[in-house]
JSON list of C-alpha atoms in Angstrom, two decimals:
[
{"chain": "A", "resi": 29, "resn": "UNK", "atom": "CA", "xyz": [151.15, 30.41, 64.87]},
{"chain": "A", "resi": 30, "resn": "UNK", "atom": "CA", "xyz": [151.05, 34.30, 63.38]},
{"chain": "A", "resi": 31, "resn": "UNK", "atom": "CA", "xyz": [149.14, 34.38, 60.33]},
{"chain": "A", "resi": 32, "resn": "UNK", "atom": "CA", "xyz": [150.43, 38.41, 60.33]},
{"chain": "A", "resi": 33, "resn": "UNK", "atom": "CA", "xyz": [153.59, 39.70, 58.99]},
{"chain": "A", "resi": 34, "resn": "UNK", "atom": "CA", "xyz": [156.50, 40.96, 60.89]},
{"chain": "A", "resi": 35, "resn": "UNK", "atom": "CA", "xyz": [157.08, 43.80, 60.91]},
{"chain": "A", "resi": 36, "resn": "UNK", "atom": "CA", "xyz": [160.05, 46.63, 61.84]},
{"chain": "A", "resi": 37, "resn": "UNK", "atom": "CA", "xyz": [162.22, 45.37, 64.69]},
{"chain": "A", "resi": 38, "resn": "UNK", "atom": "CA", "xyz": [161.26, 42.07, 64.58]},
{"chain": "A", "resi": 39, "resn": "UNK", "atom": "CA", "xyz": [162.35, 40.95, 61.10]},
{"chain": "A", "resi": 40, "resn": "UNK", "atom": "CA", "xyz": [165.54, 39.04, 61.51]},
{"chain": "A", "resi": 41, "resn": "UNK", "atom": "CA", "xyz": [167.43, 38.86, 58.76]},
{"chain": "A", "resi": 42, "resn": "UNK", "atom": "CA", "xyz": [170.91, 40.32, 58.09]},
{"chain": "A", "resi": 43, "resn": "UNK", "atom": "CA", "xyz": [169.40, 42.17, 54.23]},
{"chain": "A", "resi": 44, "resn": "UNK", "atom": "CA", "xyz": [165.87, 42.64, 52.52]},
{"chain": "A", "resi": 45, "resn": "UNK", "atom": "CA", "xyz": [164.98, 43.30, 49.17]},
{"chain": "A", "resi": 46, "resn": "UNK", "atom": "CA", "xyz": [163.45, 46.15, 49.86]},
{"chain": "A", "resi": 47, "resn": "UNK", "atom": "CA", "xyz": [160.46, 47.12, 47.89]},
{"chain": "A", "resi": 48, "resn": "UNK", "atom": "CA", "xyz": [159.18, 51.88, 48.12]},
{"chain": "A", "resi": 49, "resn": "UNK", "atom": "CA", "xyz": [155.73, 52.83, 49.06]},
{"chain": "A", "resi": 50, "resn": "UNK", "atom": "CA", "xyz": [155.03, 53.34, 45.96]},
{"chain": "A", "resi": 51, "resn": "UNK", "atom": "CA", "xyz": [155.73, 49.87, 44.59]},
{"chain": "A", "resi": 52, "resn": "UNK", "atom": "CA", "xyz": [159.31, 50.50, 42.97]},
{"chain": "A", "resi": 53, "resn": "UNK", "atom": "CA", "xyz": [161.68, 47.80, 43.68]},
{"chain": "A", "resi": 54, "resn": "UNK", "atom": "CA", "xyz": [164.96, 49.72, 45.82]},
{"chain": "A", "resi": 55, "resn": "UNK", "atom": "CA", "xyz": [166.99, 46.36, 46.20]},
{"chain": "A", "resi": 56, "resn": "UNK", "atom": "CA", "xyz": [168.63, 44.44, 47.73]},
{"chain": "A", "resi": 57, "resn": "UNK", "atom": "CA", "xyz": [170.01, 46.68, 51.15]},
{"chain": "A", "resi": 58, "resn": "UNK", "atom": "CA", "xyz": [170.92, 45.59, 54.33]},
{"chain": "A", "resi": 59, "resn": "UNK", "atom": "CA", "xyz": [168.36, 45.31, 56.88]},
{"chain": "A", "resi": 60, "resn": "UNK", "atom": "CA", "xyz": [169.10, 48.89, 59.29]},
{"chain": "A", "resi": 61, "resn": "UNK", "atom": "CA", "xyz": [168.95, 50.31, 55.61]},
{"chain": "A", "resi": 62, "resn": "UNK", "atom": "CA", "xyz": [165.71, 49.64, 55.49]},
{"chain": "A", "resi": 63, "resn": "UNK", "atom": "CA", "xyz": [164.54, 50.60, 58.99]},
{"chain": "A", "resi": 64, "resn": "UNK", "atom": "CA", "xyz": [166.87, 53.98, 58.62]},
{"chain": "A", "resi": 65, "resn": "UNK", "atom": "CA", "xyz": [164.36, 54.37, 55.15]},
{"chain": "A", "resi": 66, "resn": "UNK", "atom": "CA", "xyz": [161.17, 53.30, 56.88]},
{"chain": "A", "resi": 67, "resn": "UNK", "atom": "CA", "xyz": [161.76, 55.77, 59.63]},
{"chain": "A", "resi": 68, "resn": "UNK", "atom": "CA", "xyz": [162.09, 58.09, 57.03]},
{"chain": "A", "resi": 69, "resn": "UNK", "atom": "CA", "xyz": [159.33, 58.21, 55.39]},
{"chain": "A", "resi": 70, "resn": "UNK", "atom": "CA", "xyz": [157.48, 58.33, 59.35]},
{"chain": "A", "resi": 71, "resn": "UNK", "atom": "CA", "xyz": [156.62, 54.35, 57.61]},
{"chain": "A", "resi": 72, "resn": "UNK", "atom": "CA", "xyz": [156.66, 50.52, 58.19]},
{"chain": "A", "resi": 73, "resn": "UNK", "atom": "CA", "xyz": [159.64, 47.90, 57.17]},
{"chain": "A", "resi": 74, "resn": "UNK", "atom": "CA", "xyz": [156.83, 44.91, 56.36]},
{"chain": "A", "resi": 75, "resn": "UNK", "atom": "CA", "xyz": [157.60, 41.42, 55.42]},
{"chain": "A", "resi": 76, "resn": "UNK", "atom": "CA", "xyz": [156.21, 40.25, 51.96]},
{"chain": "A", "resi": 77, "resn": "UNK", "atom": "CA", "xyz": [157.48, 37.63, 51.30]},
{"chain": "A", "resi": 78, "resn": "UNK", "atom": "CA", "xyz": [159.33, 35.64, 53.98]},
{"chain": "A", "resi": 79, "resn": "UNK", "atom": "CA", "xyz": [160.92, 32.56, 52.22]},
{"chain": "A", "resi": 80, "resn": "UNK", "atom": "CA", "xyz": [162.47, 34.48, 49.28]},
{"chain": "A", "resi": 81, "resn": "UNK", "atom": "CA", "xyz": [166.18, 34.93, 49.19]},
{"chain": "A", "resi": 82, "resn": "UNK", "atom": "CA", "xyz": [166.33, 37.65, 51.27]},
{"chain": "A", "resi": 83, "resn": "UNK", "atom": "CA", "xyz": [163.03, 38.29, 52.14]},
{"chain": "A", "resi": 84, "resn": "UNK", "atom": "CA", "xyz": [160.47, 40.28, 50.34]},
{"chain": "A", "resi": 85, "resn": "UNK", "atom": "CA", "xyz": [160.26, 43.71, 52.21]},
{"chain": "A", "resi": 86, "resn": "UNK", "atom": "CA", "xyz": [157.43, 46.97, 51.81]},
{"chain": "A", "resi": 87, "resn": "UNK", "atom": "CA", "xyz": [157.56, 50.10, 53.10]},
{"chain": "A", "resi": 88, "resn": "UNK", "atom": "CA", "xyz": [154.25, 51.25, 54.02]},
{"chain": "A", "resi": 89, "resn": "UNK", "atom": "CA", "xyz": [151.06, 52.38, 56.59]},
{"chain": "A", "resi": 90, "resn": "UNK", "atom": "CA", "xyz": [150.89, 48.56, 57.95]},
{"chain": "A", "resi": 91, "resn": "UNK", "atom": "CA", "xyz": [147.79, 50.57, 60.42]},
{"chain": "A", "resi": 92, "resn": "UNK", "atom": "CA", "xyz": [146.06, 51.49, 57.68]},
{"chain": "A", "resi": 93, "resn": "UNK", "atom": "CA", "xyz": [146.77, 48.12, 55.59]},
{"chain": "A", "resi": 94, "resn": "UNK", "atom": "CA", "xyz": [144.96, 45.88, 58.16]},
{"chain": "A", "resi": 95, "resn": "UNK", "atom": "CA", "xyz": [142.52, 48.09, 58.15]},
{"chain": "A", "resi": 96, "resn": "UNK", "atom": "CA", "xyz": [141.94, 48.23, 54.80]},
{"chain": "A", "resi": 97, "resn": "UNK", "atom": "CA", "xyz": [142.12, 44.47, 54.02]},
{"chain": "A", "resi": 98, "resn": "UNK", "atom": "CA", "xyz": [140.14, 44.08, 57.27]},
{"chain": "A", "resi": 99, "resn": "UNK", "atom": "CA", "xyz": [137.18, 45.91, 55.11]},
{"chain": "A", "resi": 100, "resn": "UNK", "atom": "CA", "xyz": [138.18, 44.19, 51.72]},
{"chain": "A", "resi": 101, "resn": "UNK", "atom": "CA", "xyz": [137.16, 40.74, 53.65]},
{"chain": "A", "resi": 102, "resn": "UNK", "atom": "CA", "xyz": [133.90, 42.01, 55.14]},
{"chain": "A", "resi": 103, "resn": "UNK", "atom": "CA", "xyz": [132.77, 43.51, 52.08]},
{"chain": "A", "resi": 104, "resn": "UNK", "atom": "CA", "xyz": [133.90, 39.92, 50.17]},
{"chain": "A", "resi": 105, "resn": "UNK", "atom": "CA", "xyz": [131.85, 38.19, 52.58]},
{"chain": "A", "resi": 106, "resn": "UNK", "atom": "CA", "xyz": [129.00, 40.08, 53.13]},
{"chain": "A", "resi": 107, "resn": "UNK", "atom": "CA", "xyz": [129.20, 39.45, 48.80]},
{"chain": "A", "resi": 108, "resn": "UNK", "atom": "CA", "xyz": [129.53, 35.53, 49.03]},
{"chain": "A", "resi": 109, "resn": "UNK", "atom": "CA", "xyz": [126.54, 33.81, 47.47]},
{"chain": "A", "resi": 110, "resn": "UNK", "atom": "CA", "xyz": [126.22, 30.34, 48.68]},
{"chain": "A", "resi": 111, "resn": "UNK", "atom": "CA", "xyz": [124.15, 27.94, 46.54]},
{"chain": "A", "resi": 112, "resn": "UNK", "atom": "CA", "xyz": [120.93, 26.45, 48.01]},
{"chain": "A", "resi": 113, "resn": "UNK", "atom": "CA", "xyz": [119.20, 23.20, 46.72]},
{"chain": "A", "resi": 114, "resn": "UNK", "atom": "CA", "xyz": [115.04, 24.42, 47.03]},
{"chain": "A", "resi": 115, "resn": "UNK", "atom": "CA", "xyz": [112.76, 21.14, 46.71]},
{"chain": "A", "resi": 116, "resn": "UNK", "atom": "CA", "xyz": [109.50, 20.99, 45.27]},
{"chain": "A", "resi": 117, "resn": "UNK", "atom": "CA", "xyz": [107.86, 17.46, 45.16]},
{"chain": "A", "resi": 118, "resn": "UNK", "atom": "CA", "xyz": [105.16, 16.63, 42.76]},
{"chain": "A", "resi": 119, "resn": "UNK", "atom": "CA", "xyz": [102.41, 13.96, 41.87]},
{"chain": "A", "resi": 120, "resn": "UNK", "atom": "CA", "xyz": [102.28, 12.04, 38.53]},
{"chain": "A", "resi": 121, "resn": "UNK", "atom": "CA", "xyz": [99.40, 13.09, 37.90]},
{"chain": "A", "resi": 122, "resn": "UNK", "atom": "CA", "xyz": [99.20, 16.88, 38.53]},
{"chain": "A", "resi": 123, "resn": "UNK", "atom": "CA", "xyz": [96.71, 18.74, 38.34]},
{"chain": "A", "resi": 124, "resn": "UNK", "atom": "CA", "xyz": [97.00, 21.49, 35.76]},
{"chain": "A", "resi": 125, "resn": "UNK", "atom": "CA", "xyz": [96.79, 24.22, 37.87]},
{"chain": "A", "resi": 126, "resn": "UNK", "atom": "CA", "xyz": [98.87, 22.58, 40.80]},
{"chain": "A", "resi": 127, "resn": "UNK", "atom": "CA", "xyz": [101.11, 22.18, 37.88]},
{"chain": "A", "resi": 128, "resn": "UNK", "atom": "CA", "xyz": [101.18, 25.88, 36.94]},
{"chain": "A", "resi": 129, "resn": "UNK", "atom": "CA", "xyz": [102.10, 26.77, 40.55]},
{"chain": "A", "resi": 130, "resn": "UNK", "atom": "CA", "xyz": [104.73, 24.52, 41.37]},
{"chain": "A", "resi": 131, "resn": "UNK", "atom": "CA", "xyz": [106.89, 26.13, 38.45]},
{"chain": "A", "resi": 132, "resn": "UNK", "atom": "CA", "xyz": [106.32, 29.28, 39.09]},
{"chain": "A", "resi": 133, "resn": "UNK", "atom": "CA", "xyz": [107.63, 27.92, 42.37]},
{"chain": "A", "resi": 134, "resn": "UNK", "atom": "CA", "xyz": [110.68, 26.83, 40.38]},
{"chain": "A", "resi": 135, "resn": "UNK", "atom": "CA", "xyz": [110.77, 28.93, 38.32]},
{"chain": "A", "resi": 136, "resn": "UNK", "atom": "CA", "xyz": [111.52, 32.15, 40.83]},
{"chain": "A", "resi": 137, "resn": "UNK", "atom": "CA", "xyz": [113.63, 29.46, 42.94]},
{"chain": "A", "resi": 138, "resn": "UNK", "atom": "CA", "xyz": [115.93, 29.30, 39.71]},
{"chain": "A", "resi": 139, "resn": "UNK", "atom": "CA", "xyz": [115.59, 32.91, 38.78]},
{"chain": "A", "resi": 140, "resn": "UNK", "atom": "CA", "xyz": [117.18, 33.58, 42.43]},
{"chain": "A", "resi": 141, "resn": "UNK", "atom": "CA", "xyz": [120.53, 31.73, 41.65]},
{"chain": "A", "resi": 142, "resn": "UNK", "atom": "CA", "xyz": [119.62, 28.14, 43.69]},
{"chain": "A", "resi": 143, "resn": "UNK", "atom": "CA", "xyz": [119.31, 24.52, 42.24]},
{"chain": "A", "resi": 144, "resn": "UNK", "atom": "CA", "xyz": [116.24, 22.98, 42.52]},
{"chain": "A", "resi": 145, "resn": "UNK", "atom": "CA", "xyz": [115.33, 19.13, 43.65]},
{"chain": "A", "resi": 146, "resn": "UNK", "atom": "CA", "xyz": [112.04, 17.46, 42.07]},
{"chain": "A", "resi": 147, "resn": "UNK", "atom": "CA", "xyz": [110.88, 14.93, 43.42]},
{"chain": "A", "resi": 148, "resn": "UNK", "atom": "CA", "xyz": [107.78, 13.09, 41.71]},
{"chain": "A", "resi": 149, "resn": "UNK", "atom": "CA", "xyz": [106.33, 10.66, 44.29]},
{"chain": "A", "resi": 150, "resn": "UNK", "atom": "CA", "xyz": [104.69, 7.56, 43.62]},
{"chain": "A", "resi": 151, "resn": "UNK", "atom": "CA", "xyz": [102.14, 5.64, 45.33]},
{"chain": "A", "resi": 152, "resn": "UNK", "atom": "CA", "xyz": [99.92, 2.74, 44.99]},
{"chain": "A", "resi": 153, "resn": "UNK", "atom": "CA", "xyz": [100.51, 1.57, 41.57]},
{"chain": "A", "resi": 154, "resn": "UNK", "atom": "CA", "xyz": [101.67, 4.86, 40.38]},
{"chain": "A", "resi": 155, "resn": "UNK", "atom": "CA", "xyz": [105.08, 2.68, 41.62]},
{"chain": "A", "resi": 156, "resn": "UNK", "atom": "CA", "xyz": [104.71, 0.38, 37.72]},
{"chain": "A", "resi": 157, "resn": "UNK", "atom": "CA", "xyz": [104.46, 3.73, 35.57]},
{"chain": "A", "resi": 158, "resn": "UNK", "atom": "CA", "xyz": [107.67, 5.79, 35.76]},
{"chain": "A", "resi": 159, "resn": "UNK", "atom": "CA", "xyz": [107.27, 6.38, 32.65]},
{"chain": "A", "resi": 160, "resn": "UNK", "atom": "CA", "xyz": [104.41, 8.92, 34.26]},
{"chain": "A", "resi": 161, "resn": "UNK", "atom": "CA", "xyz": [107.32, 11.13, 36.55]},
{"chain": "A", "resi": 162, "resn": "UNK", "atom": "CA", "xyz": [109.99, 11.02, 33.50]},
{"chain": "A", "resi": 163, "resn": "UNK", "atom": "CA", "xyz": [107.23, 12.68, 31.09]},
{"chain": "A", "resi": 164, "resn": "UNK", "atom": "CA", "xyz": [106.38, 15.04, 33.96]},
{"chain": "A", "resi": 165, "resn": "UNK", "atom": "CA", "xyz": [109.78, 15.52, 34.76]},
{"chain": "A", "resi": 166, "resn": "UNK", "atom": "CA", "xyz": [111.03, 16.58, 30.67]},
{"chain": "A", "resi": 167, "resn": "UNK", "atom": "CA", "xyz": [107.77, 18.89, 30.41]},
{"chain": "A", "resi": 168, "resn": "UNK", "atom": "CA", "xyz": [109.06, 20.66, 33.67]},
{"chain": "A", "resi": 169, "resn": "UNK", "atom": "CA", "xyz": [111.69, 21.15, 32.19]},
{"chain": "A", "resi": 170, "resn": "UNK", "atom": "CA", "xyz": [111.24, 22.20, 28.92]},
{"chain": "A", "resi": 171, "resn": "UNK", "atom": "CA", "xyz": [108.87, 24.83, 30.54]},
{"chain": "A", "resi": 172, "resn": "UNK", "atom": "CA", "xyz": [112.05, 26.70, 32.38]},
{"chain": "A", "resi": 173, "resn": "UNK", "atom": "CA", "xyz": [114.85, 26.41, 29.46]},
{"chain": "A", "resi": 174, "resn": "UNK", "atom": "CA", "xyz": [115.39, 29.33, 29.88]},
{"chain": "A", "resi": 175, "resn": "UNK", "atom": "CA", "xyz": [116.43, 29.88, 32.99]},
{"chain": "A", "resi": 176, "resn": "UNK", "atom": "CA", "xyz": [117.89, 26.71, 34.55]},
{"chain": "A", "resi": 177, "resn": "UNK", "atom": "CA", "xyz": [119.45, 23.30, 32.81]},
{"chain": "A", "resi": 178, "resn": "UNK", "atom": "CA", "xyz": [118.74, 19.97, 33.86]},
{"chain": "A", "resi": 179, "resn": "UNK", "atom": "CA", "xyz": [122.03, 18.89, 35.97]},
{"chain": "A", "resi": 180, "resn": "UNK", "atom": "CA", "xyz": [121.05, 15.90, 37.36]},
{"chain": "A", "resi": 181, "resn": "UNK", "atom": "CA", "xyz": [119.19, 13.86, 34.49]},
{"chain": "A", "resi": 182, "resn": "UNK", "atom": "CA", "xyz": [116.08, 11.85, 35.79]},
{"chain": "A", "resi": 183, "resn": "UNK", "atom": "CA", "xyz": [117.09, 9.24, 38.28]},
{"chain": "A", "resi": 184, "resn": "UNK", "atom": "CA", "xyz": [114.45, 5.77, 40.54]},
{"chain": "A", "resi": 185, "resn": "UNK", "atom": "CA", "xyz": [115.26, 6.39, 43.96]},
{"chain": "A", "resi": 186, "resn": "UNK", "atom": "CA", "xyz": [113.02, 3.84, 45.95]},
{"chain": "A", "resi": 187, "resn": "UNK", "atom": "CA", "xyz": [109.66, 5.26, 45.58]},
{"chain": "A", "resi": 188, "resn": "UNK", "atom": "CA", "xyz": [110.50, 8.39, 44.24]},
{"chain": "A", "resi": 189, "resn": "UNK", "atom": "CA", "xyz": [112.36, 9.86, 41.21]},
{"chain": "A", "resi": 190, "resn": "UNK", "atom": "CA", "xyz": [114.44, 12.68, 41.28]},
{"chain": "A", "resi": 191, "resn": "UNK", "atom": "CA", "xyz": [115.97, 15.66, 39.07]},
{"chain": "A", "resi": 192, "resn": "UNK", "atom": "CA", "xyz": [118.28, 18.49, 39.70]},
{"chain": "A", "resi": 193, "resn": "UNK", "atom": "CA", "xyz": [117.72, 21.86, 38.05]},
{"chain": "A", "resi": 194, "resn": "UNK", "atom": "CA", "xyz": [120.42, 24.09, 38.06]},
{"chain": "A", "resi": 195, "resn": "UNK", "atom": "CA", "xyz": [120.42, 28.01, 37.15]},
{"chain": "A", "resi": 196, "resn": "UNK", "atom": "CA", "xyz": [122.51, 29.65, 34.06]},
{"chain": "A", "resi": 197, "resn": "UNK", "atom": "CA", "xyz": [122.49, 32.90, 36.42]},
{"chain": "A", "resi": 198, "resn": "UNK", "atom": "CA", "xyz": [125.48, 32.27, 39.06]},
{"chain": "A", "resi": 199, "resn": "UNK", "atom": "CA", "xyz": [123.52, 33.24, 42.97]},
{"chain": "A", "resi": 200, "resn": "UNK", "atom": "CA", "xyz": [125.51, 37.09, 42.83]},
{"chain": "A", "resi": 201, "resn": "UNK", "atom": "CA", "xyz": [124.74, 37.16, 39.68]},
{"chain": "A", "resi": 202, "resn": "UNK", "atom": "CA", "xyz": [120.55, 36.61, 40.69]},
{"chain": "A", "resi": 203, "resn": "UNK", "atom": "CA", "xyz": [121.67, 38.47, 44.09]},
{"chain": "A", "resi": 204, "resn": "UNK", "atom": "CA", "xyz": [123.27, 41.50, 41.81]},
{"chain": "A", "resi": 205, "resn": "UNK", "atom": "CA", "xyz": [119.99, 41.97, 39.81]},
{"chain": "A", "resi": 206, "resn": "UNK", "atom": "CA", "xyz": [117.63, 41.79, 42.30]},
{"chain": "A", "resi": 207, "resn": "UNK", "atom": "CA", "xyz": [119.73, 44.92, 44.49]},
{"chain": "A", "resi": 208, "resn": "UNK", "atom": "CA", "xyz": [119.42, 46.63, 41.49]},
{"chain": "A", "resi": 209, "resn": "UNK", "atom": "CA", "xyz": [115.30, 46.29, 40.67]},
{"chain": "A", "resi": 210, "resn": "UNK", "atom": "CA", "xyz": [114.97, 47.25, 44.27]},
{"chain": "A", "resi": 211, "resn": "UNK", "atom": "CA", "xyz": [116.60, 50.22, 43.99]},
{"chain": "A", "resi": 212, "resn": "UNK", "atom": "CA", "xyz": [115.19, 50.82, 40.63]},
{"chain": "A", "resi": 213, "resn": "UNK", "atom": "CA", "xyz": [111.25, 50.29, 42.42]},
{"chain": "A", "resi": 214, "resn": "UNK", "atom": "CA", "xyz": [112.81, 52.52, 45.21]},
{"chain": "A", "resi": 215, "resn": "UNK", "atom": "CA", "xyz": [113.39, 55.14, 42.27]},
{"chain": "A", "resi": 216, "resn": "UNK", "atom": "CA", "xyz": [110.52, 55.58, 40.72]},
{"chain": "A", "resi": 217, "resn": "UNK", "atom": "CA", "xyz": [107.49, 55.67, 43.43]},
{"chain": "A", "resi": 218, "resn": "UNK", "atom": "CA", "xyz": [106.61, 58.88, 44.19]},
{"chain": "A", "resi": 219, "resn": "UNK", "atom": "CA", "xyz": [106.45, 60.85, 47.06]},
{"chain": "A", "resi": 220, "resn": "UNK", "atom": "CA", "xyz": [103.55, 61.47, 48.91]},
{"chain": "A", "resi": 221, "resn": "UNK", "atom": "CA", "xyz": [103.20, 63.86, 51.84]},
{"chain": "A", "resi": 222, "resn": "UNK", "atom": "CA", "xyz": [100.44, 63.88, 54.10]},
{"chain": "A", "resi": 223, "resn": "UNK", "atom": "CA", "xyz": [99.43, 66.35, 57.07]},
{"chain": "A", "resi": 224, "resn": "UNK", "atom": "CA", "xyz": [100.81, 63.19, 59.55]},
{"chain": "A", "resi": 225, "resn": "UNK", "atom": "CA", "xyz": [103.84, 64.40, 57.44]},
{"chain": "A", "resi": 226, "resn": "UNK", "atom": "CA", "xyz": [104.00, 67.90, 57.94]},
{"chain": "A", "resi": 227, "resn": "UNK", "atom": "CA", "xyz": [106.36, 69.11, 60.27]},
{"chain": "A", "resi": 228, "resn": "UNK", "atom": "CA", "xyz": [104.80, 71.21, 63.00]},
{"chain": "A", "resi": 229, "resn": "UNK", "atom": "CA", "xyz": [105.35, 74.95, 63.11]},
{"chain": "A", "resi": 230, "resn": "UNK", "atom": "CA", "xyz": [104.96, 74.65, 58.94]},
{"chain": "A", "resi": 231, "resn": "UNK", "atom": "CA", "xyz": [103.50, 77.27, 57.13]},
{"chain": "A", "resi": 232, "resn": "UNK", "atom": "CA", "xyz": [100.73, 76.82, 55.74]},
{"chain": "A", "resi": 233, "resn": "UNK", "atom": "CA", "xyz": [100.42, 76.56, 51.90]},
{"chain": "A", "resi": 234, "resn": "UNK", "atom": "CA", "xyz": [98.80, 78.89, 49.63]},
{"chain": "A", "resi": 235, "resn": "UNK", "atom": "CA", "xyz": [95.73, 76.34, 48.50]},
{"chain": "A", "resi": 236, "resn": "UNK", "atom": "CA", "xyz": [95.32, 75.50, 51.61]},
{"chain": "A", "resi": 237, "resn": "UNK", "atom": "CA", "xyz": [95.42, 79.96, 53.34]},
{"chain": "A", "resi": 238, "resn": "UNK", "atom": "CA", "xyz": [92.87, 80.09, 50.74]},
{"chain": "A", "resi": 239, "resn": "UNK", "atom": "CA", "xyz": [90.81, 76.97, 51.17]},
{"chain": "A", "resi": 240, "resn": "UNK", "atom": "CA", "xyz": [90.10, 78.35, 55.18]},
{"chain": "A", "resi": 241, "resn": "UNK", "atom": "CA", "xyz": [89.18, 82.03, 54.22]},
{"chain": "A", "resi": 242, "resn": "UNK", "atom": "CA", "xyz": [86.88, 80.89, 52.43]},
{"chain": "A", "resi": 243, "resn": "UNK", "atom": "CA", "xyz": [85.35, 78.39, 55.53]},
{"chain": "A", "resi": 244, "resn": "UNK", "atom": "CA", "xyz": [83.02, 80.66, 57.30]},
{"chain": "A", "resi": 245, "resn": "UNK", "atom": "CA", "xyz": [83.57, 82.14, 60.32]},
{"chain": "A", "resi": 246, "resn": "UNK", "atom": "CA", "xyz": [81.23, 81.11, 63.95]},
{"chain": "A", "resi": 247, "resn": "UNK", "atom": "CA", "xyz": [78.86, 82.37, 65.35]}
]
C-alpha cells in the first residue's frame, strides 16, 4: 500500500476537519466545500490524519511539501552517524613505546566518537597471569578517561581478555567538531600565488616591471 496521503479527489469522505494554509483551524466542512476552497487558493487538499473522525485535511502545495520533505530526509541521512566499534590488540608485557602508540590510536578513535574494543592476547604461560591483562586494561582506561569510559568491564574470553571503551562524545558531535576544525584550517591557510597561477595576459605587477627594466639588453 502507498504511504502517501490521499489528496484532492482521492479523498472519499462526506466531511473533513479543515486546516487552512497558515495552520488556522477552519473547522468541520463538507468535502465539496473543502475542495472548493483548495481551488480558490490554488492549493491541494491533503489528508494529514486519516484515522481521525472526521479525517483532518490541510490546504497546501503538495508538490512543494513533498520536495521539502525529501530534502529534509536527505539531509537527515547525510548527518546520520553510526557508532563504529574499533578494535585494538595488546600483549600483557607490551613495551612502553608500543603502549604509547596503541594508546594514541585509542585516543583518536574515542575523539571520533567510536567505541573501542581492547583485546589482551595471552600466550603460553601468560595465561596463568590474567592479573597482568587486567592491570593493563585498567591503566589504559585511566589514561583515556577524559575521552572515554569503561562500557564493558574486563572479562576473560578464552585466551584473551576483552574490555570495551565508550566515547564521552556522541558520533554526531565528533563529526561536527571535525567539520568546524577543517573549516577553521581552511580559513587560516594563507593564500599563495605563484607564477603558474597567473592568468595569461595579466598585466605584470609594478615590482615585476621595474625588475624587467633593470635587466641588461641582449647584444
